[in-house]
mmCIF file with all atom_site columns, C-alpha atoms in Angstrom:
data_model
loop_
_atom_site.group_PDB
_atom_site.id
_atom_site.type_symbol
_atom_site.label_atom_id
_atom_site.label_alt_id
_atom_site.label_comp_id
_atom_site.label_asym_id
_atom_site.label_entity_id
_atom_site.label_seq_id
_atom_site.pdbx_PDB_ins_code
_atom_site.Cartn_x
_atom_site.Cartn_y
_atom_site.Cartn_z
_atom_site.occupancy
_atom_site.B_iso_or_equiv
_atom_site.pdbx_formal_charge
_atom_site.auth_seq_id
_atom_site.auth_comp_id
_atom_site.auth_asym_id
_atom_site.auth_atom_id
_atom_site.pdbx_PDB_model_num
ATOM 1   C CA . MET A 1 1   ? -0.005  -0.027 0.051   1.00 72.00 ? 1   MET A CA 1
ATOM 2   C CA . CYS A 1 2   ? 1.427   3.300  -0.857  1.00 81.00 ? 2   CYS A CA 1
ATOM 3   C CA . PRO A 1 3   ? 1.642   5.716  2.069   1.00 83.00 ? 3   PRO A CA 1
ATOM 4   C CA . VAL A 1 4   ? 1.643   8.842  0.005   1.00 88.00 ? 4   VAL A CA 1
ATOM 5   C CA . ARG A 1 5   ? -0.111  10.481 -3.255  1.00 87.00 ? 5   ARG A CA 1
ATOM 6   C CA . VAL A 1 6   ? 2.373   10.863 -6.118  1.00 89.00 ? 6   VAL A CA 1
ATOM 7   C CA . HIS A 1 7   ? 1.090   13.385 -8.315  1.00 88.00 ? 7   HIS A CA 1
ATOM 8   C CA . TRP A 1 8   ? 2.484   13.270 -12.272 1.00 86.00 ? 8   TRP A CA 1
ATOM 9   C CA . HIS A 1 9   ? 1.214   15.415 -14.833 1.00 85.00 ? 9   HIS A CA 1
ATOM 10  C CA . VAL A 1 10  ? 2.810   16.761 -18.151 1.00 85.00 ? 10  VAL A CA 1
ATOM 11  C CA . LYS A 1 11  ? 2.972   20.718 -17.186 1.00 87.00 ? 11  LYS A CA 1
ATOM 12  C CA . VAL A 1 12  ? 4.059   22.066 -20.737 1.00 86.00 ? 12  VAL A CA 1
ATOM 13  C CA . ASN A 1 13  ? 4.581   20.632 -24.118 1.00 84.00 ? 13  ASN A CA 1
ATOM 14  C CA . TYR A 1 14  ? 7.377   22.302 -26.016 1.00 86.00 ? 14  TYR A CA 1
ATOM 15  C CA . LYS A 1 15  ? 8.522   21.472 -29.846 1.00 85.00 ? 15  LYS A CA 1
ATOM 16  C CA . ASP A 1 16  ? 11.456  19.191 -28.566 1.00 89.00 ? 16  ASP A CA 1
ATOM 17  C CA . TYR A 1 17  ? 10.659  18.365 -24.876 1.00 89.00 ? 17  TYR A CA 1
ATOM 18  C CA . TRP A 1 18  ? 7.848   17.616 -22.047 1.00 87.00 ? 18  TRP A CA 1
ATOM 19  C CA . ARG A 1 19  ? 7.993   19.163 -18.840 1.00 91.00 ? 19  ARG A CA 1
ATOM 20  C CA . VAL A 1 20  ? 6.786   16.958 -16.414 1.00 90.00 ? 20  VAL A CA 1
ATOM 21  C CA . LYS A 1 21  ? 5.731   17.961 -12.703 1.00 92.00 ? 21  LYS A CA 1
ATOM 22  C CA . ILE A 1 22  ? 5.908   15.341 -9.918  1.00 91.00 ? 22  ILE A CA 1
ATOM 23  C CA . ALA A 1 23  ? 4.568   16.229 -6.445  1.00 90.00 ? 23  ALA A CA 1
ATOM 24  C CA . ILE A 1 24  ? 4.751   13.779 -3.318  1.00 90.00 ? 24  ILE A CA 1
ATOM 25  C CA . THR A 1 25  ? 2.129   14.591 -0.867  1.00 89.00 ? 25  THR A CA 1
ATOM 26  C CA . ASN A 1 26  ? 2.127   12.747 2.828   1.00 87.00 ? 26  ASN A CA 1
ATOM 27  C CA . PHE A 1 27  ? -1.372  12.423 4.330   1.00 83.00 ? 27  PHE A CA 1
ATOM 28  C CA . ASN A 1 28  ? -0.226  10.671 7.292   1.00 81.00 ? 28  ASN A CA 1
ATOM 29  C CA . TYR A 1 29  ? -0.173  12.952 10.409  1.00 80.00 ? 29  TYR A CA 1
ATOM 30  C CA . ARG A 1 30  ? 2.212   10.545 12.411  1.00 84.00 ? 30  ARG A CA 1
ATOM 31  C CA . MET A 1 31  ? 4.763   9.850  10.075  1.00 84.00 ? 31  MET A CA 1
ATOM 32  C CA . ASN A 1 32  ? 7.867   11.620 8.371   1.00 85.00 ? 32  ASN A CA 1
ATOM 33  C CA . HIS A 1 33  ? 9.605   9.989  5.467   1.00 86.00 ? 33  HIS A CA 1
ATOM 34  C CA . THR A 1 34  ? 13.272  10.721 5.809   1.00 85.00 ? 34  THR A CA 1
ATOM 35  C CA . LEU A 1 35  ? 15.481  9.892  2.978   1.00 87.00 ? 35  LEU A CA 1
ATOM 36  C CA . TRP A 1 36  ? 12.490  8.828  0.657   1.00 90.00 ? 36  TRP A CA 1
ATOM 37  C CA . THR A 1 37  ? 12.889  7.009  -2.890  1.00 92.00 ? 37  THR A CA 1
ATOM 38  C CA . LEU A 1 38  ? 10.679  7.089  -5.664  1.00 92.00 ? 38  LEU A CA 1
ATOM 39  C CA . ALA A 1 39  ? 11.187  4.564  -8.428  1.00 93.00 ? 39  ALA A CA 1
ATOM 40  C CA . VAL A 1 40  ? 9.135   5.256  -11.557 1.00 92.00 ? 40  VAL A CA 1
ATOM 41  C CA . GLN A 1 41  ? 8.595   3.204  -14.660 1.00 89.00 ? 41  GLN A CA 1
ATOM 42  C CA . HIS A 1 42  ? 8.136   5.301  -17.886 1.00 86.00 ? 42  HIS A CA 1
ATOM 43  C CA . PRO A 1 43  ? 8.894   4.943  -21.497 1.00 81.00 ? 43  PRO A CA 1
ATOM 44  C CA . ASN A 1 44  ? 10.454  8.070  -21.938 1.00 82.00 ? 44  ASN A CA 1
ATOM 45  C CA . LEU A 1 45  ? 12.624  7.993  -18.941 1.00 85.00 ? 45  LEU A CA 1
ATOM 46  C CA . ASN A 1 46  ? 15.671  7.238  -21.295 1.00 84.00 ? 46  ASN A CA 1
ATOM 47  C CA . ASN A 1 47  ? 15.308  10.523 -22.603 1.00 86.00 ? 47  ASN A CA 1
ATOM 48  C CA . VAL A 1 48  ? 15.812  12.891 -19.218 1.00 90.00 ? 48  VAL A CA 1
ATOM 49  C CA . THR A 1 49  ? 17.482  15.822 -20.035 1.00 90.00 ? 49  THR A CA 1
ATOM 50  C CA . GLN A 1 50  ? 17.093  17.728 -16.548 1.00 92.00 ? 50  GLN A CA 1
ATOM 51  C CA . VAL A 1 51  ? 15.614  17.108 -13.143 1.00 93.00 ? 51  VAL A CA 1
ATOM 52  C CA . PHE A 1 52  ? 15.287  20.462 -11.341 1.00 92.00 ? 52  PHE A CA 1
ATOM 53  C CA . SER A 1 53  ? 14.553  19.697 -7.400  1.00 90.00 ? 53  SER A CA 1
ATOM 54  C CA . PHE A 1 54  ? 14.944  16.183 -7.163  1.00 91.00 ? 54  PHE A CA 1
ATOM 55  C CA . ASP A 1 55  ? 18.188  13.942 -7.466  1.00 92.00 ? 55  ASP A CA 1
ATOM 56  C CA . TYR A 1 56  ? 17.718  11.445 -10.289 1.00 93.00 ? 56  TYR A CA 1
ATOM 57  C CA . LYS A 1 57  ? 19.465  8.019  -11.056 1.00 92.00 ? 57  LYS A CA 1
ATOM 58  C CA . SER A 1 58  ? 18.626  6.087  -14.037 1.00 90.00 ? 58  SER A CA 1
ATOM 59  C CA . VAL A 1 59  ? 18.367  2.188  -12.872 1.00 88.00 ? 59  VAL A CA 1
ATOM 60  C CA . ALA A 1 60  ? 20.552  -0.199 -14.717 1.00 76.00 ? 60  ALA A CA 1
ATOM 61  C CA . PRO A 1 61  ? 19.010  -1.004 -18.252 1.00 71.00 ? 61  PRO A CA 1
ATOM 62  C CA . TYR A 1 62  ? 18.307  -3.841 -19.205 1.00 73.00 ? 62  TYR A CA 1
ATOM 63  C CA . GLY A 1 63  ? 19.358  -4.386 -23.008 1.00 73.00 ? 63  GLY A CA 1
ATOM 64  C CA . SER A 1 64  ? 18.000  -1.784 -24.796 1.00 72.00 ? 64  SER A CA 1
ATOM 65  C CA . ILE A 1 65  ? 15.302  -0.913 -22.330 1.00 74.00 ? 65  ILE A CA 1
ATOM 66  C CA . ASN A 1 66  ? 16.070  2.072  -20.014 1.00 78.00 ? 66  ASN A CA 1
ATOM 67  C CA . ASP A 1 67  ? 12.458  3.213  -18.821 1.00 83.00 ? 67  ASP A CA 1
ATOM 68  C CA . THR A 1 68  ? 13.133  2.901  -14.907 1.00 90.00 ? 68  THR A CA 1
ATOM 69  C CA . GLY A 1 69  ? 14.604  5.748  -12.977 1.00 91.00 ? 69  GLY A CA 1
ATOM 70  C CA . MET A 1 70  ? 15.014  6.560  -9.225  1.00 93.00 ? 70  MET A CA 1
ATOM 71  C CA . PHE A 1 71  ? 14.092  10.104 -7.768  1.00 94.00 ? 71  PHE A CA 1
ATOM 72  C CA . TYR A 1 72  ? 14.918  11.004 -4.108  1.00 90.00 ? 72  TYR A CA 1
ATOM 73  C CA . GLY A 1 73  ? 15.419  14.229 -2.180  1.00 88.00 ? 73  GLY A CA 1
ATOM 74  C CA . THR A 1 74  ? 18.217  16.467 -2.619  1.00 87.00 ? 74  THR A CA 1
ATOM 75  C CA . LYS A 1 75  ? 20.015  16.459 0.945   1.00 85.00 ? 75  LYS A CA 1
ATOM 76  C CA . PHE A 1 76  ? 19.373  19.323 3.485   1.00 81.00 ? 76  PHE A CA 1
ATOM 77  C CA . TYR A 1 77  ? 16.661  20.525 0.933   1.00 83.00 ? 77  TYR A CA 1
ATOM 78  C CA . ASN A 1 78  ? 13.842  18.114 0.479   1.00 83.00 ? 78  ASN A CA 1
ATOM 79  C CA . ASP A 1 79  ? 15.246  14.600 1.503   1.00 79.00 ? 79  ASP A CA 1
ATOM 80  C CA . LEU A 1 80  ? 12.821  14.860 4.672   1.00 83.00 ? 80  LEU A CA 1
ATOM 81  C CA . LEU A 1 81  ? 8.886   14.449 3.861   1.00 85.00 ? 81  LEU A CA 1
ATOM 82  C CA . MET A 1 82  ? 7.453   15.729 7.019   1.00 84.00 ? 82  MET A CA 1
ATOM 83  C CA . GLU A 1 83  ? 3.995   14.745 8.293   1.00 80.00 ? 83  GLU A CA 1
ATOM 84  C CA . ALA A 1 84  ? 0.542   15.739 6.714   1.00 81.00 ? 84  ALA A CA 1
ATOM 85  C CA . GLY A 1 85  ? 0.202   19.543 6.522   1.00 76.00 ? 85  GLY A CA 1
ATOM 86  C CA . PRO A 1 86  ? 2.041   22.738 4.927   1.00 72.00 ? 86  PRO A CA 1
ATOM 87  C CA . SER A 1 87  ? 5.527   20.738 4.818   1.00 75.00 ? 87  SER A CA 1
ATOM 88  C CA . GLY A 1 88  ? 4.107   17.382 3.968   1.00 83.00 ? 88  GLY A CA 1
ATOM 89  C CA . ASN A 1 89  ? 4.742   18.081 0.333   1.00 87.00 ? 89  ASN A CA 1
ATOM 90  C CA . VAL A 1 90  ? 7.915   17.772 -2.016  1.00 90.00 ? 90  VAL A CA 1
ATOM 91  C CA . GLN A 1 91  ? 7.942   18.547 -5.864  1.00 91.00 ? 91  GLN A CA 1
ATOM 92  C CA . SER A 1 92  ? 9.913   18.867 -8.837  1.00 92.00 ? 92  SER A CA 1
ATOM 93  C CA . GLU A 1 93  ? 9.875   19.283 -12.646 1.00 93.00 ? 93  GLU A CA 1
ATOM 94  C CA . VAL A 1 94  ? 11.502  16.846 -15.071 1.00 93.00 ? 94  VAL A CA 1
ATOM 95  C CA . LEU A 1 95  ? 12.486  18.073 -18.793 1.00 93.00 ? 95  LEU A CA 1
ATOM 96  C CA . LEU A 1 96  ? 12.244  14.940 -21.031 1.00 89.00 ? 96  LEU A CA 1
ATOM 97  C CA . GLN A 1 97  ? 13.346  15.113 -24.588 1.00 89.00 ? 97  GLN A CA 1
ATOM 98  C CA . LYS A 1 98  ? 10.670  13.895 -27.151 1.00 84.00 ? 98  LYS A CA 1
ATOM 99  C CA . ASP A 1 99  ? 11.118  10.870 -29.024 1.00 78.00 ? 99  ASP A CA 1
ATOM 100 C CA . GLN A 1 100 ? 7.928   9.791  -30.930 1.00 73.00 ? 100 GLN A CA 1
ATOM 101 C CA . LYS A 1 101 ? 9.018   6.244  -31.406 1.00 73.00 ? 101 LYS A CA 1
ATOM 102 C CA . THR A 1 102 ? 9.040   5.382  -27.672 1.00 67.00 ? 102 THR A CA 1
ATOM 103 C CA . PHE A 1 103 ? 6.222   7.973  -26.223 1.00 67.00 ? 103 PHE A CA 1
ATOM 104 C CA . THR A 1 104 ? 3.602   9.957  -27.557 1.00 66.00 ? 104 THR A CA 1
ATOM 105 C CA . PHE A 1 105 ? 0.249   11.381 -26.117 1.00 66.00 ? 105 PHE A CA 1
ATOM 106 C CA . LYS A 1 106 ? -1.657  8.793  -27.723 1.00 63.00 ? 106 LYS A CA 1
ATOM 107 C CA . GLN A 1 107 ? -5.238  8.888  -26.037 1.00 54.00 ? 107 GLN A CA 1
ATOM 108 C CA . GLY A 1 108 ? -3.663  11.193 -23.775 1.00 53.00 ? 108 GLY A CA 1
ATOM 109 C CA . TRP A 1 109 ? -1.710  8.569  -21.781 1.00 60.00 ? 109 TRP A CA 1
ATOM 110 C CA . ALA A 1 110 ? 1.401   10.232 -20.460 1.00 75.00 ? 110 ALA A CA 1
ATOM 111 C CA . PHE A 1 111 ? 1.370   8.854  -16.905 1.00 81.00 ? 111 PHE A CA 1
ATOM 112 C CA . PRO A 1 112 ? 4.094   6.165  -15.268 1.00 84.00 ? 112 PRO A CA 1
ATOM 113 C CA . ARG A 1 113 ? 3.269   2.624  -15.835 1.00 84.00 ? 113 ARG A CA 1
ATOM 114 C CA . LYS A 1 114 ? 4.665   1.780  -12.188 1.00 88.00 ? 114 LYS A CA 1
ATOM 115 C CA . VAL A 1 115 ? 5.455   3.708  -9.269  1.00 91.00 ? 115 VAL A CA 1
ATOM 116 C CA . TYR A 1 116 ? 7.027   2.402  -6.054  1.00 92.00 ? 116 TYR A CA 1
ATOM 117 C CA . PHE A 1 117 ? 7.497   4.910  -2.871  1.00 91.00 ? 117 PHE A CA 1
ATOM 118 C CA . ASN A 1 118 ? 10.245  3.804  -0.424  1.00 90.00 ? 118 ASN A CA 1
ATOM 119 C CA . GLY A 1 119 ? 9.735   0.105  -1.936  1.00 89.00 ? 119 GLY A CA 1
ATOM 120 C CA . ASP A 1 120 ? 5.769   -0.008 -1.647  1.00 89.00 ? 120 ASP A CA 1
ATOM 121 C CA . GLU A 1 121 ? 4.064   -0.295 -4.718  1.00 90.00 ? 121 GLU A CA 1
ATOM 122 C CA . CYS A 1 122 ? 1.799   2.700  -5.480  1.00 87.00 ? 122 CYS A CA 1
ATOM 123 C CA . MET A 1 123 ? -1.223  1.220  -7.619  1.00 82.00 ? 123 MET A CA 1
ATOM 124 C CA . LEU A 1 124 ? -2.106  3.364  -10.785 1.00 76.00 ? 124 LEU A CA 1
ATOM 125 C CA . PRO A 1 125 ? -5.342  2.477  -12.689 1.00 69.00 ? 125 PRO A CA 1
ATOM 126 C CA . PRO A 1 126 ? -4.883  0.849  -15.949 1.00 69.00 ? 126 PRO A CA 1
ATOM 127 C CA . PRO A 1 127 ? -4.575  3.254  -18.943 1.00 63.00 ? 127 PRO A CA 1
ATOM 128 C CA . ASP A 1 128 ? -7.944  2.397  -20.238 1.00 66.00 ? 128 ASP A CA 1
ATOM 129 C CA . SER A 1 129 ? -9.818  3.719  -17.152 1.00 67.00 ? 129 SER A CA 1
ATOM 130 C CA . TYR A 1 130 ? -8.585  7.175  -17.910 1.00 63.00 ? 130 TYR A CA 1
ATOM 131 C CA . PRO A 1 131 ? -10.766 9.724  -19.936 1.00 62.00 ? 131 PRO A CA 1
ATOM 132 C CA . PHE A 1 132 ? -8.863  10.575 -23.137 1.00 63.00 ? 132 PHE A CA 1
ATOM 133 C CA . LEU A 1 133 ? -9.230  13.330 -25.826 1.00 60.00 ? 133 LEU A CA 1
ATOM 134 C CA . PRO A 1 134 ? -10.571 12.441 -29.173 1.00 61.00 ? 134 PRO A CA 1
ATOM 135 C CA . ASN A 1 135 ? -8.101  12.648 -32.061 1.00 60.00 ? 135 ASN A CA 1
ATOM 136 C CA . SER A 1 136 ? -10.301 14.611 -34.059 1.00 62.00 ? 136 SER A CA 1
ATOM 137 C CA . ALA A 1 137 ? -13.809 16.195 -33.666 1.00 62.00 ? 137 ALA A CA 1
ATOM 138 C CA . ARG A 1 138 ? -16.497 16.592 -36.009 1.00 68.00 ? 138 ARG A CA 1
ATOM 139 C CA . VAL A 1 139 ? -17.756 20.189 -37.404 1.00 66.00 ? 139 VAL A CA 1
ATOM 140 C CA . ASN A 1 140 ? -20.888 21.073 -36.294 1.00 68.00 ? 140 ASN A CA 1
ATOM 141 C CA . LEU A 1 141 ? -22.712 22.599 -39.125 1.00 65.00 ? 141 LEU A CA 1
ATOM 142 C CA . ALA A 1 142 ? -25.515 24.027 -37.244 1.00 67.00 ? 142 ALA A CA 1
ATOM 143 C CA . SER A 1 143 ? -23.368 25.982 -35.176 1.00 70.00 ? 143 SER A CA 1
ATOM 144 C CA . LEU A 1 144 ? -21.519 27.617 -38.119 1.00 70.00 ? 144 LEU A CA 1
ATOM 145 C CA . TRP A 1 145 ? -24.996 29.071 -39.278 1.00 75.00 ? 145 TRP A CA 1
ATOM 146 C CA . THR A 1 146 ? -26.195 30.373 -35.943 1.00 81.00 ? 146 THR A CA 1
ATOM 147 C CA . LEU A 1 147 ? -24.345 33.695 -35.852 1.00 77.00 ? 147 LEU A CA 1
ATOM 148 C CA . PRO A 1 148 ? -25.212 34.534 -39.555 1.00 81.00 ? 148 PRO A CA 1
ATOM 149 C CA . LEU A 1 149 ? -28.628 33.280 -39.268 1.00 83.00 ? 149 LEU A CA 1
ATOM 150 C CA . THR A 1 150 ? -29.100 35.611 -35.864 1.00 86.00 ? 150 THR A CA 1
ATOM 151 C CA . ILE A 1 151 ? -27.882 38.612 -37.610 1.00 86.00 ? 151 ILE A CA 1
ATOM 152 C CA . LEU A 1 152 ? -29.931 38.368 -40.526 1.00 85.00 ? 152 LEU A CA 1
ATOM 153 C CA . ILE A 1 153 ? -33.163 37.827 -38.280 1.00 88.00 ? 153 ILE A CA 1
ATOM 154 C CA . LEU A 1 154 ? -32.086 41.047 -36.602 1.00 87.00 ? 154 LEU A CA 1
ATOM 155 C CA . MET A 1 155 ? -31.540 42.889 -39.537 1.00 87.00 ? 155 MET A CA 1
ATOM 156 C CA . PHE A 1 156 ? -34.966 41.890 -40.953 1.00 83.00 ? 156 PHE A CA 1
ATOM 157 C CA . ILE A 1 157 ? -36.634 42.322 -37.694 1.00 88.00 ? 157 ILE A CA 1
ATOM 158 C CA . SER A 1 158 ? -35.188 46.121 -37.398 1.00 84.00 ? 158 SER A CA 1
ATOM 159 C CA . ILE A 1 159 ? -36.434 46.812 -40.957 1.00 81.00 ? 159 ILE A CA 1
ATOM 160 C CA . TRP A 1 160 ? -40.068 46.297 -40.048 1.00 71.00 ? 160 TRP A CA 1
#
C-alpha cells in the first residue's frame, strides 16, 4: 500500500521536450519519511534531460530498455517528507526530450506505468480507465450558421 500520493502531470508540451511535474504528498499525521525514494517506470525516462529539485539516477538498463528511474530528495533541501500539513509536500519538474518512437500522447496517456515509494507499490489505474481526448472532432454545421442567421433575423426585424 502506498503511504503517499504521487501526482504526475505533463505541465508543458514544448516542440522538442515535455516538462513533467512530480509532487509527493504525505497524508499521514504521524509519520515522516526521511531519505525517501521514488522509483518510476515510464517509457520516456531514457530521455531525461534535466531534473530540477530532486536527485535522479537511471536504474541499470536491461538491454535496450531503459525506462526506470529513481528519484530522491536533495540532501538538506527536500530529503525529509514531513507529516501531513504545510510541510508534507515535495515537488520537482523533469525535462524529457521527445522521442516519437518511444512515447507519444496517444489517447492522452502520459502517466508512469509503475510507481514505488520507499519500496511500496503505488497502485495506478490501468490506462483504459482514464478519460482521453479524441484525436479529431466533427464540425457541427448548425453552429456555423447560428451567428449569420441571428444577424440576418435581427436585420429583418429592425427593418419592420
